[in-house]
Amino acid sequence: QVQLVESGGGSVQTGGALKLSCAVSGSTYGYCVGWFRQAPGKEREGVAVINTNGGRIYYGDSAPGRFSISQDNVKNMLYLQMNNLKPEDTGTYHCAADRRATCVYGVGTWLNHLDAWGQGTQVTVSS
């Protein structure tokens, strides 16, 4: 069974940067693994996803060029580099996995077919 543990969140000012990490245990080959976020009172938003079968990357509408997802298959780690952060990026960021690789249909579809996700790491961006 896949387990995911996030780290790297924190409080930054507008324009700052953070790099989130996700330690993945269990095999995720063939999965789509990625990040979603949730702010208080708002729905989950898919941020970025990697199809581990081929490495294709998909970004959600909430990550227009400022975020970058990457993975280290040797260390079983998933990362999210976030630059030029804005207050609207505030929220809890979760890494997640979908064994059916539905990210090929888009980040939104992936978000609705998750099999596992972590507890999340808080990101707070102040103006």
CSV table of N, CA and C in Angstrom, one decimal:
chain,number,residue,atom,x,y,z
A,1,GLN,N,0.8,-1.2,0.0
A,1,GLN,CA,0.0,0.0,0.0
A,1,GLN,C,0.9,1.2,0.0
A,2,VAL,N,0.5,2.2,-0.8
A,2,VAL,CA,1.3,3.4,-1.0
A,2,VAL,C,1.0,4.3,0.2
A,3,GLN,N,2.1,4.9,0.8
A,3,GLN,CA,2.0,5.9,1.8
A,3,GLN,C,2.8,7.1,1.4
A,4,LEU,N,2.3,8.3,1.8
A,4,LEU,CA,2.9,9.5,1.4
A,4,LEU,C,3.0,10.4,2.6
A,5,VAL,N,4.2,11.1,2.8
A,5,VAL,CA,4.4,12.0,3.9
A,5,VAL,C,5.0,13.3,3.3
A,6,GLU,N,4.3,14.4,3.5
A,6,GLU,CA,4.8,15.7,3.0
A,6,GLU,C,5.6,16.4,4.1
A,7,SER,N,6.5,17.3,3.6
A,7,SER,CA,7.2,18.2,4.4
A,7,SER,C,7.6,19.4,3.6
A,8,GLY,N,8.1,20.5,4.3
A,8,GLY,CA,8.7,21.6,3.6
A,8,GLY,C,7.8,22.8,3.6
A,9,GLY,N,6.6,22.7,4.1
A,9,GLY,CA,5.7,23.9,4.2
A,9,GLY,C,6.3,25.0,5.1
A,10,GLY,N,5.6,26.1,5.1
A,10,GLY,CA,6.0,27.2,6.0
A,10,GLY,C,5.3,28.5,5.7
A,11,SER,N,5.8,29.5,6.4
A,11,SER,CA,5.3,30.9,6.2
A,11,SER,C,6.3,31.7,5.4
A,12,VAL,N,5.8,32.4,4.3
A,12,VAL,CA,6.7,33.2,3.5
A,12,VAL,C,5.9,34.5,3.2
A,13,GLN,N,6.6,35.5,2.7
A,13,GLN,CA,6.0,36.7,2.2
A,13,GLN,C,5.7,36.6,0.7
A,14,THR,N,4.9,37.4,0.2
A,14,THR,CA,4.6,37.4,-1.2
A,14,THR,C,5.9,37.6,-2.0
A,15,GLY,N,6.0,36.7,-3.0
A,15,GLY,CA,7.2,36.7,-3.8
A,15,GLY,C,8.2,35.7,-3.4
A,16,GLY,N,8.0,35.1,-2.2
A,16,GLY,CA,8.9,34.1,-1.7
A,16,GLY,C,8.8,32.8,-2.4
A,17,ALA,N,9.6,31.8,-2.0
A,17,ALA,CA,9.6,30.5,-2.6
A,17,ALA,C,9.7,29.4,-1.5
A,18,LEU,N,9.1,28.3,-1.9
A,18,LEU,CA,9.2,27.1,-1.0
A,18,LEU,C,9.4,25.9,-1.9
A,19,LYS,N,10.0,24.9,-1.3
A,19,LYS,CA,10.1,23.6,-2.0
A,19,LYS,C,9.5,22.5,-1.1
A,20,LEU,N,8.4,21.9,-1.5
A,20,LEU,CA,7.8,20.9,-0.8
A,20,LEU,C,8.3,19.5,-1.2
A,21,SER,N,8.4,18.6,-0.2
A,21,SER,CA,8.9,17.3,-0.5
A,21,SER,C,7.8,16.3,0.0
A,22,CYS,N,7.8,15.1,-0.7
A,22,CYS,CA,6.9,14.1,-0.4
A,22,CYS,C,7.7,12.7,-0.4
A,23,ALA,N,7.7,12.1,0.8
A,23,ALA,CA,8.4,10.8,0.8
A,23,ALA,C,7.3,9.7,0.5
A,24,VAL,N,7.6,8.9,-0.5
A,24,VAL,CA,6.7,7.9,-1.0
A,24,VAL,C,7.2,6.5,-0.6
A,25,SER,N,6.3,5.7,0.0
A,25,SER,CA,6.7,4.3,0.3
A,25,SER,C,5.7,3.4,-0.5
A,26,GLY,N,6.3,2.3,-1.0
A,26,GLY,CA,5.5,1.5,-1.8
A,26,GLY,C,5.7,1.8,-3.3
A,27,SER,N,5.5,0.8,-4.1
A,27,SER,CA,5.7,1.1,-5.5
A,27,SER,C,4.6,1.9,-6.2
A,28,THR,N,5.0,2.9,-6.9
A,28,THR,CA,4.0,3.7,-7.6
A,28,THR,C,4.2,3.7,-9.1
A,29,TYR,N,5.0,2.7,-9.6
A,29,TYR,CA,5.2,2.7,-11.1
A,29,TYR,C,3.8,2.5,-11.8
A,30,GLY,N,3.6,3.3,-12.8
A,30,GLY,CA,2.4,3.2,-13.5
A,30,GLY,C,1.3,4.1,-12.9
A,31,TYR,N,1.6,4.7,-11.7
A,31,TYR,CA,0.6,5.6,-11.1
A,31,TYR,C,0.8,7.0,-11.7
A,32,CYS,N,-0.2,7.8,-11.4
A,32,CYS,CA,0.0,9.3,-11.5
A,32,CYS,C,0.1,9.8,-10.0
A,33,VAL,N,1.2,10.5,-9.8
A,33,VAL,CA,1.5,11.0,-8.5
A,33,VAL,C,1.6,12.5,-8.6
A,34,GLY,N,1.1,13.2,-7.6
A,34,GLY,CA,1.2,14.7,-7.7
A,34,GLY,C,0.8,15.4,-6.4
A,35,TRP,N,0.4,16.7,-6.6
A,35,TRP,CA,0.1,17.5,-5.5
A,35,TRP,C,-1.3,18.2,-5.7
A,36,PHE,N,-2.1,18.3,-4.7
A,36,PHE,CA,-3.2,19.1,-4.7
A,36,PHE,C,-3.2,20.0,-3.4
A,37,ARG,N,-4.0,21.0,-3.4
A,37,ARG,CA,-4.0,21.9,-2.2
A,37,ARG,C,-5.5,22.2,-1.9
A,38,GLN,N,-5.6,22.6,-0.6
A,38,GLN,CA,-6.9,23.0,-0.2
A,38,GLN,C,-6.8,24.1,0.8
A,39,ALA,N,-7.6,25.2,0.6
A,39,ALA,CA,-7.6,26.3,1.5
A,39,ALA,C,-8.9,26.2,2.3
A,40,PRO,N,-8.9,26.8,3.5
A,40,PRO,CA,-10.1,26.7,4.3
A,40,PRO,C,-11.4,27.2,3.6
A,41,GLY,N,-12.4,26.4,3.6
A,41,GLY,CA,-13.7,26.8,3.0
A,41,GLY,C,-13.7,26.7,1.5
A,42,LYS,N,-12.6,26.2,0.9
A,42,LYS,CA,-12.6,26.0,-0.5
A,42,LYS,C,-12.4,24.6,-0.9
A,43,GLU,N,-12.8,24.3,-2.2
A,43,GLU,CA,-12.6,22.9,-2.7
A,43,GLU,C,-11.1,22.6,-3.0
A,44,ARG,N,-10.8,21.4,-3.1
A,44,ARG,CA,-9.4,21.0,-3.4
A,44,ARG,C,-9.1,21.4,-4.9
A,45,GLU,N,-7.9,21.8,-5.0
A,45,GLU,CA,-7.4,22.2,-6.4
A,45,GLU,C,-6.2,21.3,-6.7
A,46,GLY,N,-6.3,20.7,-7.9
A,46,GLY,CA,-5.1,20.0,-8.4
A,46,GLY,C,-4.0,20.9,-8.8
A,47,VAL,N,-2.8,20.7,-8.4
A,47,VAL,CA,-1.7,21.6,-8.7
A,47,VAL,C,-0.8,21.0,-9.8
A,48,ALA,N,-0.3,19.9,-9.6
A,48,ALA,CA,0.6,19.3,-10.6
A,48,ALA,C,0.7,17.8,-10.4
A,49,VAL,N,0.9,17.1,-11.5
A,49,VAL,CA,0.9,15.6,-11.5
A,49,VAL,C,1.9,15.1,-12.5
A,50,ILE,N,2.5,14.0,-12.1
A,50,ILE,CA,3.4,13.2,-13.0
A,50,ILE,C,2.9,11.8,-13.3
A,51,ASN,N,2.8,11.5,-14.5
A,51,ASN,CA,2.5,10.1,-14.9
A,51,ASN,C,3.8,9.3,-14.8
A,52,THR,N,4.0,8.4,-13.8
A,52,THR,CA,5.2,7.7,-13.6
A,52,THR,C,5.6,6.8,-14.8
A,53,ASN,N,4.6,6.5,-15.6
A,53,ASN,CA,4.9,5.7,-16.8
A,53,ASN,C,5.2,6.6,-18.0
A,54,GLY,N,6.4,7.1,-18.1
A,54,GLY,CA,6.8,8.0,-19.1
A,54,GLY,C,7.2,9.3,-18.7
A,55,GLY,N,6.7,9.7,-17.5
A,55,GLY,CA,7.2,11.0,-16.9
A,55,GLY,C,6.4,12.3,-17.4
A,56,ARG,N,5.3,12.1,-18.1
A,56,ARG,CA,4.6,13.3,-18.6
A,56,ARG,C,4.1,14.0,-17.4
A,57,ILE,N,4.1,15.4,-17.5
A,57,ILE,CA,3.7,16.2,-16.4
A,57,ILE,C,2.5,17.0,-16.8
A,58,TYR,N,1.6,17.2,-15.9
A,58,TYR,CA,0.4,17.9,-16.1
A,58,TYR,C,0.3,19.0,-15.0
A,59,TYR,N,-0.1,20.2,-15.4
A,59,TYR,CA,-0.3,21.3,-14.4
A,59,TYR,C,-1.7,21.7,-14.4
A,60,GLY,N,-2.2,22.0,-13.1
A,60,GLY,CA,-3.5,22.5,-13.0
A,60,GLY,C,-3.6,24.0,-13.2
A,61,ASP,N,-4.8,24.5,-13.3
A,61,ASP,CA,-4.9,26.0,-13.5
A,61,ASP,C,-4.4,26.8,-12.4
A,62,SER,N,-4.2,26.2,-11.2
A,62,SER,CA,-3.7,26.9,-10.1
A,62,SER,C,-2.2,27.0,-10.1
A,63,ALA,N,-1.5,26.5,-11.1
A,63,ALA,CA,-0.1,26.5,-11.1
A,63,ALA,C,0.4,27.0,-12.5
A,64,PRO,N,0.1,28.3,-12.8
A,64,PRO,CA,0.5,28.8,-14.2
A,64,PRO,C,1.9,29.3,-14.2
A,65,GLY,N,2.9,28.3,-14.4
A,65,GLY,CA,4.2,28.7,-14.6
A,65,GLY,C,5.1,29.0,-13.4
A,66,ARG,N,4.5,29.1,-12.2
A,66,ARG,CA,5.2,29.4,-11.0
A,66,ARG,C,5.6,28.2,-10.3
A,67,PHE,N,5.0,27.1,-10.5
A,67,PHE,CA,5.2,25.9,-9.8
A,67,PHE,C,5.9,24.8,-10.7
A,68,SER,N,6.7,24.0,-10.1
A,68,SER,CA,7.4,22.9,-10.9
A,68,SER,C,7.4,21.6,-10.1
A,69,ILE,N,6.9,20.6,-10.7
A,69,ILE,CA,6.9,19.3,-10.0
A,69,ILE,C,8.1,18.4,-10.6
A,70,SER,N,8.6,17.6,-9.7
A,70,SER,CA,9.7,16.7,-10.1
A,70,SER,C,9.7,15.5,-9.2
A,71,GLN,N,10.4,14.5,-9.6
A,71,GLN,CA,10.5,13.3,-8.8
A,71,GLN,C,12.0,12.8,-8.8
A,72,ASP,N,12.3,12.1,-7.8
A,72,ASP,CA,13.6,11.4,-7.7
A,72,ASP,C,13.2,9.9,-7.4
A,73,ASN,N,13.3,9.1,-8.5
A,73,ASN,CA,12.9,7.7,-8.4
A,73,ASN,C,13.9,6.9,-7.5
A,74,VAL,N,15.1,7.3,-7.4
A,74,VAL,CA,16.1,6.6,-6.5
A,74,VAL,C,15.7,6.8,-5.1
A,75,LYS,N,15.4,8.0,-4.7
A,75,LYS,CA,15.0,8.3,-3.3
A,75,LYS,C,13.6,8.1,-3.0
A,76,ASN,N,12.8,7.8,-4.0
A,76,ASN,CA,11.3,7.7,-3.9
A,76,ASN,C,10.7,9.0,-3.3
A,77,MET,N,11.1,10.1,-3.9
A,77,MET,CA,10.7,11.4,-3.4
A,77,MET,C,9.9,12.1,-4.5
A,78,LEU,N,9.0,12.9,-4.2
A,78,LEU,CA,8.3,13.8,-5.1
A,78,LEU,C,8.4,15.2,-4.5
A,79,TYR,N,8.6,16.2,-5.4
A,79,TYR,CA,8.9,17.6,-5.0
A,79,TYR,C,7.9,18.5,-5.7
A,80,LEU,N,7.7,19.7,-5.1
A,80,LEU,CA,7.0,20.8,-5.7
A,80,LEU,C,7.7,22.1,-5.4
A,81,GLN,N,8.4,22.6,-6.4
A,81,GLN,CA,9.1,23.9,-6.2
A,81,GLN,C,8.0,25.0,-6.5
A,82,MET,N,7.9,25.9,-5.6
A,82,MET,CA,6.9,27.0,-5.8
A,82,MET,C,7.7,28.3,-5.7
A,83,ASN,N,7.6,29.1,-6.7
A,83,ASN,CA,8.2,30.4,-6.8
A,83,ASN,C,7.2,31.5,-6.9
A,84,ASN,N,7.7,32.7,-6.6
A,84,ASN,CA,6.8,33.9,-6.7
A,84,ASN,C,5.5,33.7,-6.0
A,85,LEU,N,5.5,33.2,-4.8
A,85,LEU,CA,4.3,32.8,-4.1
A,85,LEU,C,3.4,34.1,-3.8
A,86,LYS,N,2.1,33.8,-3.9
A,86,LYS,CA,1.1,34.8,-3.7
A,86,LYS,C,0.2,34.4,-2.5
A,87,PRO,N,-0.5,35.4,-1.9
A,87,PRO,CA,-1.4,35.0,-0.8
A,87,PRO,C,-2.5,34.0,-1.2
A,88,GLU,N,-2.9,34.0,-2.4
A,88,GLU,CA,-3.9,33.0,-2.8
A,88,GLU,C,-3.3,31.6,-2.9
A,89,ASP,N,-2.0,31.4,-2.8
A,89,ASP,CA,-1.4,30.1,-2.8
A,89,ASP,C,-1.5,29.5,-1.4
A,90,THR,N,-2.0,30.2,-0.4
A,90,THR,CA,-2.1,29.7,1.0
A,90,THR,C,-3.0,28.5,1.0
A,91,GLY,N,-2.6,27.5,1.8
A,91,GLY,CA,-3.4,26.3,1.9
A,91,GLY,C,-2.6,25.2,2.4
A,92,THR,N,-3.3,24.0,2.6
A,92,THR,CA,-2.6,22.8,2.9
A,92,THR,C,-2.3,22.0,1.6
A,93,TYR,N,-1.1,21.7,1.4
A,93,TYR,CA,-0.6,21.0,0.2
A,93,TYR,C,-0.5,19.5,0.6
A,94,HIS,N,-1.1,18.7,-0.3
A,94,HIS,CA,-1.0,17.2,-0.1
A,94,HIS,C,-0.4,16.6,-1.3
A,95,CYS,N,0.4,15.6,-1.1
A,95,CYS,CA,0.8,14.7,-2.2
A,95,CYS,C,-0.1,13.5,-2.3
A,96,ALA,N,-0.4,13.0,-3.5
A,96,ALA,CA,-1.4,12.0,-3.6
A,96,ALA,C,-1.0,11.1,-4.8
A,97,ALA,N,-1.7,9.9,-4.8
A,97,ALA,CA,-1.4,8.9,-5.9
A,97,ALA,C,-2.7,8.3,-6.4
A,98,ASP,N,-2.7,8.0,-7.7
A,98,ASP,CA,-3.8,7.3,-8.3
A,98,ASP,C,-3.3,6.2,-9.1
A,99,ARG,N,-3.6,5.0,-8.8
A,99,ARG,CA,-3.1,3.8,-9.4
A,99,ARG,C,-3.6,3.6,-10.8
A,100,ARG,N,-4.7,4.2,-11.2
A,100,ARG,CA,-5.3,4.0,-12.5
A,100,ARG,C,-4.8,5.0,-13.5
A,101,ALA,N,-3.8,5.9,-13.1
A,101,ALA,CA,-3.2,6.8,-14.0
A,101,ALA,C,-4.2,7.7,-14.8
A,102,THR,N,-5.2,8.2,-14.1
A,102,THR,CA,-6.2,9.0,-14.8
A,102,THR,C,-5.7,10.4,-15.1
A,103,CYS,N,-4.5,10.7,-14.7
A,103,CYS,CA,-4.0,12.1,-15.0
A,103,CYS,C,-3.9,12.3,-16.5
A,104,VAL,N,-3.9,11.2,-17.3
A,104,VAL,CA,-3.9,11.3,-18.8
A,104,VAL,C,-5.1,12.0,-19.3
A,105,TYR,N,-6.2,12.1,-18.4
A,105,TYR,CA,-7.4,12.8,-18.8
A,105,TYR,C,-7.4,14.2,-18.2
A,106,GLY,N,-6.3,14.6,-17.5
A,106,GLY,CA,-6.2,15.9,-16.9
A,106,GLY,C,-6.1,15.9,-15.4
A,107,VAL,N,-5.7,17.0,-14.8
A,107,VAL,CA,-5.5,17.1,-13.4
A,107,VAL,C,-6.8,17.0,-12.6
A,108,GLY,N,-7.9,17.5,-13.2
A,108,GLY,CA,-9.2,17.4,-12.5
A,108,GLY,C,-9.6,16.0,-12.4
A,109,THR,N,-9.5,15.2,-13.4
A,109,THR,CA,-9.9,13.8,-13.4
A,109,THR,C,-9.0,13.1,-12.4
A,110,TRP,N,-7.7,13.3,-12.4
A,110,TRP,CA,-6.8,12.7,-11.4
A,110,TRP,C,-7.3,13.0,-10.0
A,111,LEU,N,-7.7,14.2,-9.7
A,111,LEU,CA,-8.1,14.6,-8.4
A,111,LEU,C,-9.3,13.9,-7.9
A,112,ASN,N,-10.1,13.4,-8.8
A,112,ASN,CA,-11.3,12.7,-8.4
A,112,ASN,C,-11.2,11.2,-8.4
A,113,HIS,N,-9.9,10.7,-8.6
A,113,HIS,CA,-9.7,9.3,-8.6
A,113,HIS,C,-8.5,8.9,-7.7
A,114,LEU,N,-8.3,9.6,-6.6
A,114,LEU,CA,-7.1,9.4,-5.7
A,114,LEU,C,-7.3,8.1,-4.9
A,115,ASP,N,-6.2,7.4,-4.8
A,115,ASP,CA,-6.2,6.2,-3.9
A,115,ASP,C,-5.5,6.4,-2.6
A,116,ALA,N,-4.6,7.3,-2.6
A,116,ALA,CA,-3.9,7.6,-1.3
A,116,ALA,C,-3.4,9.0,-1.3
A,117,TRP,N,-3.3,9.6,-0.1
A,117,TRP,CA,-2.8,11.0,0.0
A,117,TRP,C,-2.2,11.2,1.4
A,118,GLY,N,-1.3,12.1,1.6
A,118,GLY,CA,-0.7,12.4,2.9
A,118,GLY,C,-1.5,13.3,3.7
A,119,GLN,N,-1.0,13.6,4.9
A,119,GLN,CA,-1.7,14.5,5.9
A,119,GLN,C,-1.6,15.9,5.4
A,120,GLY,N,-0.6,16.3,4.6
A,120,GLY,CA,-0.5,17.6,4.1
A,120,GLY,C,0.5,18.4,4.9
A,121,THR,N,1.0,19.5,4.2
A,121,THR,CA,1.9,20.5,4.8
A,121,THR,C,1.4,21.9,4.6
A,122,GLN,N,1.4,22.7,5.6
A,122,GLN,CA,0.7,24.0,5.5
A,122,GLN,C,1.7,25.0,4.8
A,123,VAL,N,1.1,25.8,3.9
A,123,VAL,CA,1.8,26.9,3.3
A,123,VAL,C,1.0,28.1,3.5
A,124,THR,N,1.7,29.1,4.1
A,124,THR,CA,1.0,30.4,4.3
A,124,THR,C,1.8,31.5,3.7
A,125,VAL,N,1.2,32.3,2.9
A,125,VAL,CA,1.8,33.4,2.2
A,125,VAL,C,1.2,34.7,2.6
A,126,SER,N,2.0,35.6,3.2
A,126,SER,CA,1.5,36.9,3.7
A,126,SER,C,1.8,38.0,2.7
A,127,SER,N,1.0,39.0,2.7
A,127,SER,CA,1.2,40.1,1.8
A,127,SER,C,2.0,41.2,2.5
